[in-house]
Amino acid sequence: MKQIKRMFRMHRIFVAQELKRMMEYKGDFLTGIAGFLLNQFFNLMFLWIIFANIPNLMGWTIEQIVFIYGFSLIPKGIDHLLFDNLWSIGYFTVRKGDFDKYLTRPINPLFHVMVEKLQIDALGELIMGIALIGVTLPSLSIEWSVTKVLLIIIVIPFATMIYVGIKTATAAIAFWTKRSGNIIYMFYMVNDFAKYPVTIYNNFVKAVITYIIPFAFTAFFPANYILTGENPLFNIGMTVVIALVIMVIGVFVWNKGIKAYESAGS
């Protein structure tokens, strides 16, 4: 318990320092959010163009798809906001030998990497996700209950954990190869498929995003439970199980990688 309290205190300190740094460059912060919102606007325009000619897609209405799209941005946005510094491990921190600093400080290296940076431009993702959900809700016949609300609150951190676990494992590959940014990117971009119903894809794509790189559990399956109320044991329960498994794998690969880490030459 004492260790957990210390980690939370350290997290608050890192967040406070990062916010002070960012406030010195307000223009970059606002530009980042505006750029993301513009990108999402064009994505939604693409959906609108499709549904202007097609009333539904494999039985899914535009309101349902936009809801799933909006929900997908919530765990992705939280991951982007809090844990985006893992990208630096894959791209340059290990290759330049800068990872040494994490090994010389009295704090868990993985925890330190995760909380060192705060990506405030991720608020664009969260704002857009919440806005899309809010806009589509009046058009959807969702039956609400206390249980459903509680399950939604519970599942979002676990959906985020899937992102974090995959990013941790792929970033850790850099301990052997010195650079793994392209591997992180390759895995991470699979999440674009999870922004839409998995039933619109062929069996191969469905298998990949459900069981191999399980981003479908970050968006579609939890959102499907919200929309239909069906099969919470799979839609919510499996999200929790897969998140824990992925995170355990990520930490295992990370710890193995640190043992293999040999710094970097000039």
PDB file of C-alpha atoms in Angstrom:
ATOM      1  CA  MET A   1       0.000   0.000   0.000  1.00  0.00           C
ATOM      2  CA  LYS A   2       2.853   2.364   0.857  1.00  0.00           C
ATOM      3  CA  GLN A   3       4.448   1.671  -2.538  1.00  0.00           C
ATOM      4  CA  ILE A   4       1.173   2.374  -4.353  1.00  0.00           C
ATOM      5  CA  LYS A   5       0.749   5.687  -2.511  1.00  0.00           C
ATOM      6  CA  ARG A   6       4.301   6.617  -3.466  1.00  0.00           C
ATOM      7  CA  MET A   7       3.626   5.830  -7.132  1.00  0.00           C
ATOM      8  CA  PHE A   8       0.502   7.979  -7.152  1.00  0.00           C
ATOM      9  CA  ARG A   9       2.411  10.820  -5.503  1.00  0.00           C
ATOM     10  CA  MET A  10       5.191  10.526  -8.080  1.00  0.00           C
ATOM     11  CA  HIS A  11       2.604  10.486 -10.844  1.00  0.00           C
ATOM     12  CA  ARG A  12       1.091  13.742  -9.584  1.00  0.00           C
ATOM     13  CA  ILE A  13       4.541  15.331  -9.481  1.00  0.00           C
ATOM     14  CA  PHE A  14       5.344  14.287 -13.059  1.00  0.00           C
ATOM     15  CA  VAL A  15       1.953  15.498 -14.318  1.00  0.00           C
ATOM     16  CA  ALA A  16       2.346  18.850 -12.564  1.00  0.00           C
ATOM     17  CA  GLN A  17       5.809  19.395 -14.037  1.00  0.00           C
ATOM     18  CA  GLU A  18       4.668  18.404 -17.519  1.00  0.00           C
ATOM     19  CA  LEU A  19       1.714  20.778 -17.352  1.00  0.00           C
ATOM     20  CA  LYS A  20       4.037  23.625 -16.365  1.00  0.00           C
ATOM     21  CA  ARG A  21       6.256  22.839 -19.339  1.00  0.00           C
ATOM     22  CA  MET A  22       3.341  22.711 -21.750  1.00  0.00           C
ATOM     23  CA  MET A  23       1.872  25.979 -20.568  1.00  0.00           C
ATOM     24  CA  GLU A  24       5.035  27.654 -21.839  1.00  0.00           C
ATOM     25  CA  TYR A  25       4.056  26.574 -25.379  1.00  0.00           C
ATOM     26  CA  LYS A  26       0.301  27.135 -25.526  1.00  0.00           C
ATOM     27  CA  GLY A  27       0.414  27.489 -29.322  1.00  0.00           C
ATOM     28  CA  ASP A  28       1.730  23.938 -29.786  1.00  0.00           C
ATOM     29  CA  PHE A  29      -0.932  22.620 -27.445  1.00  0.00           C
ATOM     30  CA  LEU A  30      -3.812  24.339 -29.252  1.00  0.00           C
ATOM     31  CA  THR A  31      -2.414  23.429 -32.672  1.00  0.00           C
ATOM     32  CA  GLY A  32      -2.197  19.767 -31.684  1.00  0.00           C
ATOM     33  CA  ILE A  33      -5.827  19.651 -30.566  1.00  0.00           C
ATOM     34  CA  ALA A  34      -7.038  21.577 -33.628  1.00  0.00           C
ATOM     35  CA  GLY A  35      -5.091  19.290 -35.966  1.00  0.00           C
ATOM     36  CA  PHE A  36      -6.594  16.183 -34.428  1.00  0.00           C
ATOM     37  CA  LEU A  37     -10.130  17.556 -34.529  1.00  0.00           C
ATOM     38  CA  LEU A  38      -9.663  18.474 -38.196  1.00  0.00           C
ATOM     39  CA  ASN A  39      -8.458  14.960 -38.979  1.00  0.00           C
ATOM     40  CA  GLN A  40     -11.481  13.444 -37.250  1.00  0.00           C
ATOM     41  CA  PHE A  41     -13.755  15.818 -39.148  1.00  0.00           C
ATOM     42  CA  PHE A  42     -12.495  14.463 -42.468  1.00  0.00           C
ATOM     43  CA  ASN A  43     -12.943  10.877 -41.212  1.00  0.00           C
ATOM     44  CA  LEU A  44     -16.554  11.651 -40.353  1.00  0.00           C
ATOM     45  CA  MET A  45     -17.054  13.320 -43.737  1.00  0.00           C
ATOM     46  CA  PHE A  46     -15.893  10.057 -45.309  1.00  0.00           C
ATOM     47  CA  LEU A  47     -18.526   8.145 -43.325  1.00  0.00           C
ATOM     48  CA  TRP A  48     -21.188  10.658 -44.289  1.00  0.00           C
ATOM     49  CA  ILE A  49     -20.352  10.297 -47.995  1.00  0.00           C
ATOM     50  CA  ILE A  50     -20.687   6.509 -47.723  1.00  0.00           C
ATOM     51  CA  PHE A  51     -24.012   6.605 -45.888  1.00  0.00           C
ATOM     52  CA  ALA A  52     -25.419   9.287 -48.169  1.00  0.00           C
ATOM     53  CA  ASN A  53     -25.715   6.513 -50.743  1.00  0.00           C
ATOM     54  CA  ILE A  54     -25.991   3.457 -48.492  1.00  0.00           C
ATOM     55  CA  PRO A  55     -28.691   3.549 -45.756  1.00  0.00           C
ATOM     56  CA  ASN A  56     -26.893   0.924 -43.675  1.00  0.00           C
ATOM     57  CA  LEU A  57     -23.744  -1.160 -43.766  1.00  0.00           C
ATOM     58  CA  MET A  58     -24.186  -4.870 -43.063  1.00  0.00           C
ATOM     59  CA  GLY A  59     -27.150  -3.964 -40.861  1.00  0.00           C
ATOM     60  CA  TRP A  60     -25.382  -1.114 -39.043  1.00  0.00           C
ATOM     61  CA  THR A  61     -26.836   2.392 -39.266  1.00  0.00           C
ATOM     62  CA  ILE A  62     -24.645   5.473 -39.450  1.00  0.00           C
ATOM     63  CA  GLU A  63     -25.674   6.439 -35.910  1.00  0.00           C
ATOM     64  CA  GLN A  64     -24.479   3.095 -34.558  1.00  0.00           C
ATOM     65  CA  ILE A  65     -21.191   3.261 -36.466  1.00  0.00           C
ATOM     66  CA  VAL A  66     -20.519   6.825 -35.342  1.00  0.00           C
ATOM     67  CA  PHE A  67     -21.270   5.750 -31.760  1.00  0.00           C
ATOM     68  CA  ILE A  68     -18.734   2.906 -32.030  1.00  0.00           C
ATOM     69  CA  TYR A  69     -16.252   5.315 -33.623  1.00  0.00           C
ATOM     70  CA  GLY A  70     -16.759   7.798 -30.793  1.00  0.00           C
ATOM     71  CA  PHE A  71     -16.423   5.121 -28.123  1.00  0.00           C
ATOM     72  CA  SER A  72     -13.164   3.920 -29.719  1.00  0.00           C
ATOM     73  CA  LEU A  73     -11.630   7.352 -29.148  1.00  0.00           C
ATOM     74  CA  ILE A  74     -12.118   7.206 -25.355  1.00  0.00           C
ATOM     75  CA  PRO A  75      -9.633   4.428 -24.403  1.00  0.00           C
ATOM     76  CA  LYS A  76      -7.346   5.476 -27.250  1.00  0.00           C
ATOM     77  CA  GLY A  77      -7.413   9.060 -25.992  1.00  0.00           C
ATOM     78  CA  ILE A  78      -6.642   8.020 -22.402  1.00  0.00           C
ATOM     79  CA  ASP A  79      -3.721   5.929 -23.631  1.00  0.00           C
ATOM     80  CA  HIS A  80      -2.485   8.836 -25.754  1.00  0.00           C
ATOM     81  CA  LEU A  81      -2.853  11.272 -22.863  1.00  0.00           C
ATOM     82  CA  LEU A  82      -1.129   9.241 -20.153  1.00  0.00           C
ATOM     83  CA  PHE A  83       1.137   6.627 -21.757  1.00  0.00           C
ATOM     84  CA  ASP A  84       2.329   8.039 -25.079  1.00  0.00           C
ATOM     85  CA  ASN A  85       5.933   8.305 -23.915  1.00  0.00           C
ATOM     86  CA  LEU A  86       6.376   4.592 -24.679  1.00  0.00           C
ATOM     87  CA  TRP A  87       6.733   5.582 -28.340  1.00  0.00           C
ATOM     88  CA  SER A  88      10.023   7.307 -27.504  1.00  0.00           C
ATOM     89  CA  ILE A  89      11.492   4.001 -26.274  1.00  0.00           C
ATOM     90  CA  GLY A  90      10.895   2.443 -29.659  1.00  0.00           C
ATOM     91  CA  TYR A  91      12.130   5.361 -31.723  1.00  0.00           C
ATOM     92  CA  PHE A  92      15.141   6.961 -30.067  1.00  0.00           C
ATOM     93  CA  THR A  93      15.547   6.594 -26.291  1.00  0.00           C
ATOM     94  CA  VAL A  94      17.200   3.159 -26.391  1.00  0.00           C
ATOM     95  CA  ARG A  95      19.071   3.814 -29.651  1.00  0.00           C
ATOM     96  CA  LYS A  96      20.679   6.994 -28.260  1.00  0.00           C
ATOM     97  CA  GLY A  97      21.502   5.430 -24.908  1.00  0.00           C
ATOM     98  CA  ASP A  98      19.160   7.787 -23.065  1.00  0.00           C
ATOM     99  CA  PHE A  99      17.385   4.894 -21.365  1.00  0.00           C
ATOM    100  CA  ASP A 100      20.281   4.720 -18.896  1.00  0.00           C
ATOM    101  CA  LYS A 101      18.759   7.564 -16.889  1.00  0.00           C
ATOM    102  CA  TYR A 102      15.711   5.428 -16.035  1.00  0.00           C
ATOM    103  CA  LEU A 103      17.960   2.736 -14.564  1.00  0.00           C
ATOM    104  CA  THR A 104      19.793   5.135 -12.248  1.00  0.00           C
ATOM    105  CA  ARG A 105      16.738   6.540 -10.488  1.00  0.00           C
ATOM    106  CA  PRO A 106      14.929   5.015  -7.483  1.00  0.00           C
ATOM    107  CA  ILE A 107      11.708   4.362  -9.357  1.00  0.00           C
ATOM    108  CA  ASN A 108      10.433   1.520 -11.510  1.00  0.00           C
ATOM    109  CA  PRO A 109      11.698   2.203 -15.088  1.00  0.00           C
ATOM    110  CA  LEU A 110       8.435   1.229 -16.804  1.00  0.00           C
ATOM    111  CA  PHE A 111       6.378   3.376 -14.448  1.00  0.00           C
ATOM    112  CA  HIS A 112       8.824   6.238 -14.924  1.00  0.00           C
ATOM    113  CA  VAL A 113       8.616   6.035 -18.715  1.00  0.00           C
ATOM    114  CA  MET A 114       4.829   5.914 -18.659  1.00  0.00           C
ATOM    115  CA  VAL A 115       4.261   8.922 -16.404  1.00  0.00           C
ATOM    116  CA  GLU A 116       7.136  11.131 -17.527  1.00  0.00           C
ATOM    117  CA  LYS A 117       5.161  12.801 -20.328  1.00  0.00           C
ATOM    118  CA  LEU A 118       1.607  13.991 -20.711  1.00  0.00           C
ATOM    119  CA  GLN A 119       0.199  14.455 -24.214  1.00  0.00           C
ATOM    120  CA  ILE A 120      -2.372  17.187 -23.718  1.00  0.00           C
ATOM    121  CA  ASP A 121      -3.294  17.191 -27.415  1.00  0.00           C
ATOM    122  CA  ALA A 122      -4.962  13.845 -26.674  1.00  0.00           C
ATOM    123  CA  LEU A 123      -7.787  15.904 -25.212  1.00  0.00           C
ATOM    124  CA  GLY A 124      -8.829  16.342 -28.841  1.00  0.00           C
ATOM    125  CA  GLU A 125      -9.513  12.612 -29.052  1.00  0.00           C
ATOM    126  CA  LEU A 126     -11.445  12.591 -25.797  1.00  0.00           C
ATOM    127  CA  ILE A 127     -13.479  15.673 -26.717  1.00  0.00           C
ATOM    128  CA  MET A 128     -14.342  14.242 -30.123  1.00  0.00           C
ATOM    129  CA  GLY A 129     -15.213  10.825 -28.685  1.00  0.00           C
ATOM    130  CA  ILE A 130     -17.528  12.256 -26.041  1.00  0.00           C
ATOM    131  CA  ALA A 131     -19.113  14.619 -28.592  1.00  0.00           C
ATOM    132  CA  LEU A 132     -19.837  11.817 -31.076  1.00  0.00           C
ATOM    133  CA  ILE A 133     -21.377   9.645 -28.369  1.00  0.00           C
ATOM    134  CA  GLY A 134     -23.483  12.568 -27.173  1.00  0.00           C
ATOM    135  CA  VAL A 135     -24.699  13.436 -30.675  1.00  0.00           C
ATOM    136  CA  THR A 136     -25.730   9.873 -31.556  1.00  0.00           C
ATOM    137  CA  LEU A 137     -27.338   8.854 -28.252  1.00  0.00           C
ATOM    138  CA  PRO A 138     -30.745  10.498 -28.933  1.00  0.00           C
ATOM    139  CA  SER A 139     -31.035   8.462 -32.161  1.00  0.00           C
ATOM    140  CA  LEU A 140     -30.225   5.136 -30.508  1.00  0.00           C
ATOM    141  CA  SER A 141     -32.627   2.950 -28.560  1.00  0.00           C
ATOM    142  CA  ILE A 142     -30.327   2.062 -25.676  1.00  0.00           C
ATOM    143  CA  GLU A 143     -31.775   0.528 -22.540  1.00  0.00           C
ATOM    144  CA  TRP A 144     -29.904   1.922 -19.558  1.00  0.00           C
ATOM    145  CA  SER A 145     -29.473   0.357 -16.148  1.00  0.00           C
ATOM    146  CA  VAL A 146     -27.212   0.821 -13.160  1.00  0.00           C
ATOM    147  CA  THR A 147     -25.422  -2.420 -14.076  1.00  0.00           C
ATOM    148  CA  LYS A 148     -24.750  -1.255 -17.616  1.00  0.00           C
ATOM    149  CA  VAL A 149     -23.359   2.090 -16.447  1.00  0.00           C
ATOM    150  CA  LEU A 150     -21.085   0.364 -13.916  1.00  0.00           C
ATOM    151  CA  LEU A 151     -19.817  -2.084 -16.533  1.00  0.00           C
ATOM    152  CA  ILE A 152     -19.050   0.796 -18.905  1.00  0.00           C
ATOM    153  CA  ILE A 153     -17.076   2.583 -16.195  1.00  0.00           C
ATOM    154  CA  ILE A 154     -15.191  -0.625 -15.424  1.00  0.00           C
ATOM    155  CA  VAL A 155     -14.435  -1.609 -19.016  1.00  0.00           C
ATOM    156  CA  ILE A 156     -12.899   1.672 -20.207  1.00  0.00           C
ATOM    157  CA  PRO A 157      -9.678   1.359 -18.121  1.00  0.00           C
ATOM    158  CA  PHE A 158      -9.287  -2.238 -19.298  1.00  0.00           C
ATOM    159  CA  ALA A 159      -9.827  -1.239 -22.928  1.00  0.00           C
ATOM    160  CA  THR A 160      -7.082   1.361 -22.398  1.00  0.00           C
ATOM    161  CA  MET A 161      -4.878  -1.329 -20.891  1.00  0.00           C
ATOM    162  CA  ILE A 162      -4.945  -3.235 -24.183  1.00  0.00           C
ATOM    163  CA  TYR A 163      -3.336  -0.268 -25.906  1.00  0.00           C
ATOM    164  CA  VAL A 164      -0.777   0.103 -23.139  1.00  0.00           C
ATOM    165  CA  GLY A 165       0.096  -3.608 -23.059  1.00  0.00           C
ATOM    166  CA  ILE A 166       0.611  -3.836 -26.819  1.00  0.00           C
ATOM    167  CA  LYS A 167       2.681  -0.649 -26.839  1.00  0.00           C
ATOM    168  CA  THR A 168       4.784  -1.845 -23.900  1.00  0.00           C
ATOM    169  CA  ALA A 169       5.589  -5.177 -25.541  1.00  0.00           C
ATOM    170  CA  THR A 170       6.427  -3.693 -28.934  1.00  0.00           C
ATOM    171  CA  ALA A 171       8.431  -0.816 -27.459  1.00  0.00           C
ATOM    172  CA  ALA A 172      10.468  -3.317 -25.414  1.00  0.00           C
ATOM    173  CA  ILE A 173      11.687  -4.976 -28.617  1.00  0.00           C
ATOM    174  CA  ALA A 174      14.037  -1.995 -28.885  1.00  0.00           C
ATOM    175  CA  PHE A 175      16.077  -3.403 -25.991  1.00  0.00           C
ATOM    176  CA  TRP A 176      17.274  -6.071 -28.411  1.00  0.00           C
ATOM    177  CA  THR A 177      17.104  -4.212 -31.735  1.00  0.00           C
ATOM    178  CA  LYS A 178      17.860  -0.638 -30.506  1.00  0.00           C
ATOM    179  CA  ARG A 179      14.819   0.617 -32.397  1.00  0.00           C
ATOM    180  CA  SER A 180      11.271  -0.717 -32.673  1.00  0.00           C
ATOM    181  CA  GLY A 181       9.238   2.354 -33.578  1.00  0.00           C
ATOM    182  CA  ASN A 182       8.126   0.880 -36.883  1.00  0.00           C
ATOM    183  CA  ILE A 183       6.959  -2.276 -35.112  1.00  0.00           C
ATOM    184  CA  ILE A 184       4.931  -0.239 -32.621  1.00  0.00           C
ATOM    185  CA  TYR A 185       3.410   1.707 -35.498  1.00  0.00           C
ATOM    186  CA  MET A 186       2.568  -1.457 -37.447  1.00  0.00           C
ATOM    187  CA  PHE A 187       0.737  -2.982 -34.472  1.00  0.00           C
ATOM    188  CA  TYR A 188      -0.825   0.259 -33.316  1.00  0.00           C
ATOM    189  CA  MET A 189      -2.354   1.156 -36.685  1.00  0.00           C
ATOM    190  CA  VAL A 190      -4.392  -2.045 -36.617  1.00  0.00           C
ATOM    191  CA  ASN A 191      -6.622  -0.188 -34.167  1.00  0.00           C
ATOM    192  CA  ASP A 192      -8.116   1.735 -37.103  1.00  0.00           C
ATOM    193  CA  PHE A 193     -10.083  -1.409 -37.961  1.00  0.00           C
ATOM    194  CA  ALA A 194     -11.579  -1.433 -34.459  1.00  0.00           C
ATOM    195  CA  LYS A 195     -13.309   1.908 -35.016  1.00  0.00           C
ATOM    196  CA  TYR A 196     -15.973   0.127 -37.052  1.00  0.00           C
ATOM    197  CA  PRO A 197     -18.120  -3.002 -36.504  1.00  0.00           C
ATOM    198  CA  VAL A 198     -15.988  -6.125 -36.905  1.00  0.00           C
ATOM    199  CA  THR A 199     -18.885  -7.832 -38.686  1.00  0.00           C
ATOM    200  CA  ILE A 200     -18.225  -5.757 -41.830  1.00  0.00           C
ATOM    201  CA  TYR A 201     -14.815  -7.408 -42.329  1.00  0.00           C
ATOM    202  CA  ASN A 202     -13.866 -10.786 -43.765  1.00  0.00           C
ATOM    203  CA  ASN A 203     -12.966 -13.659 -41.455  1.00  0.00           C
ATOM    204  CA  PHE A 204      -9.224 -13.035 -41.653  1.00  0.00           C
ATOM    205  CA  VAL A 205      -9.445  -9.404 -40.547  1.00  0.00           C
ATOM    206  CA  LYS A 206     -11.972 -10.318 -37.833  1.00  0.00           C
ATOM    207  CA  ALA A 207      -9.625 -12.995 -36.467  1.00  0.00           C
ATOM    208  CA  VAL A 208      -6.635 -10.618 -36.445  1.00  0.00           C
ATOM    209  CA  ILE A 209      -8.330  -7.750 -34.597  1.00  0.00           C
ATOM    210  CA  THR A 210     -10.199 -10.051 -32.220  1.00  0.00           C
ATOM    211  CA  TYR A 211      -7.666 -12.700 -31.211  1.00  0.00           C
ATOM    212  CA  ILE A 212      -4.185 -11.769 -32.507  1.00  0.00           C
ATOM    213  CA  ILE A 213      -3.967  -7.998 -32.071  1.00  0.00           C
ATOM    214  CA  PRO A 214      -7.202  -7.654 -30.102  1.00  0.00           C
ATOM    215  CA  PHE A 215      -8.080  -4.021 -30.668  1.00  0.00           C
ATOM    216  CA  ALA A 216     -11.707  -5.014 -31.295  1.00  0.00           C
ATOM    217  CA  PHE A 217     -11.996  -5.284 -27.495  1.00  0.00           C
ATOM    218  CA  THR A 218     -11.005  -1.625 -27.121  1.00  0.00           C
ATOM    219  CA  ALA A 219     -14.061  -0.425 -29.010  1.00  0.00           C
ATOM    220  CA  PHE A 220     -16.454  -2.679 -30.898  1.00  0.00           C
ATOM    221  CA  PHE A 221     -17.265  -5.328 -28.305  1.00  0.00           C
ATOM    222  CA  PRO A 222     -17.784  -2.933 -25.350  1.00  0.00           C
ATOM    223  CA  ALA A 223     -19.745  -0.555 -27.612  1.00  0.00           C
ATOM    224  CA  ASN A 224     -21.809  -3.457 -28.924  1.00  0.00           C
ATOM    225  CA  TYR A 225     -22.818  -4.304 -25.359  1.00  0.00           C
ATOM    226  CA  ILE A 226     -23.863  -0.696 -24.775  1.00  0.00           C
ATOM    227  CA  LEU A 227     -25.932  -0.672 -27.970  1.00  0.00           C
ATOM    228  CA  THR A 228     -27.586  -4.052 -27.576  1.00  0.00           C
ATOM    229  CA  GLY A 229     -27.167  -5.092 -23.933  1.00  0.00           C
ATOM    230  CA  GLU A 230     -26.303  -8.555 -25.233  1.00  0.00           C
ATOM    231  CA  ASN A 231     -23.679 -11.027 -24.026  1.00  0.00           C
ATOM    232  CA  PRO A 232     -21.908  -8.970 -21.329  1.00  0.00           C
ATOM    233  CA  LEU A 233     -19.861 -12.037 -20.377  1.00  0.00           C
ATOM    234  CA  PHE A 234     -18.093 -11.909 -23.735  1.00  0.00           C
ATOM    235  CA  ASN A 235     -18.300  -8.229 -24.676  1.00  0.00           C
ATOM    236  CA  ILE A 236     -17.188  -6.958 -21.262  1.00  0.00           C
ATOM    237  CA  GLY A 237     -15.749 -10.025 -19.537  1.00  0.00           C
ATOM    238  CA  MET A 238     -13.414 -10.951 -22.378  1.00  0.00           C
ATOM    239  CA  THR A 239     -12.267  -7.346 -22.653  1.00  0.00           C
ATOM    240  CA  VAL A 240     -11.132  -7.518 -19.035  1.00  0.00           C
ATOM    241  CA  VAL A 241      -9.452 -10.914 -19.464  1.00  0.00           C
ATOM    242  CA  ILE A 242      -7.662  -9.972 -22.683  1.00  0.00           C
ATOM    243  CA  ALA A 243      -6.513  -6.651 -21.202  1.00  0.00           C
ATOM    244  CA  LEU A 244      -4.936  -8.428 -18.224  1.00  0.00           C
ATOM    245  CA  VAL A 245      -3.282 -11.043 -20.456  1.00  0.00           C
ATOM    246  CA  ILE A 246      -1.906  -8.419 -22.861  1.00  0.00           C
ATOM    247  CA  MET A 247      -0.600  -6.291 -20.004  1.00  0.00           C
ATOM    248  CA  VAL A 248       1.090  -9.273 -18.352  1.00  0.00           C
ATOM    249  CA  ILE A 249       2.739 -10.147 -21.674  1.00  0.00           C
ATOM    250  CA  GLY A 250       3.826  -6.536 -22.121  1.00  0.00           C
ATOM    251  CA  VAL A 251       5.425  -6.343 -18.676  1.00  0.00           C
ATOM    252  CA  PHE A 252       7.074  -9.751 -19.165  1.00  0.00           C
ATOM    253  CA  VAL A 253       8.658  -8.712 -22.478  1.00  0.00           C
ATOM    254  CA  TRP A 254       9.693  -5.384 -20.945  1.00  0.00           C
ATOM    255  CA  ASN A 255      11.432  -7.039 -17.980  1.00  0.00           C
ATOM    256  CA  LYS A 256      13.196  -9.505 -20.266  1.00  0.00           C
ATOM    257  CA  GLY A 257      14.265  -6.617 -22.469  1.00  0.00           C
ATOM    258  CA  ILE A 258      15.751  -4.644 -19.597  1.00  0.00           C
ATOM    259  CA  LYS A 259      17.884  -7.668 -18.692  1.00  0.00           C
ATOM    260  CA  ALA A 260      19.144  -7.738 -22.273  1.00  0.00           C
ATOM    261  CA  TYR A 261      19.707  -3.967 -22.451  1.00  0.00           C
ATOM    262  CA  GLU A 262      23.341  -3.037 -23.060  1.00  0.00           C
ATOM    263  CA  SER A 263      23.041   0.722 -23.555  1.00  0.00           C
ATOM    264  CA  ALA A 264      24.134   2.062 -26.946  1.00  0.00           C
ATOM    265  CA  GLY A 265      27.448   2.919 -28.512  1.00  0.00           C
ATOM    266  CA  SER A 266      28.249   6.201 -30.177  1.00  0.00           C
TER     267      SER A 266
END
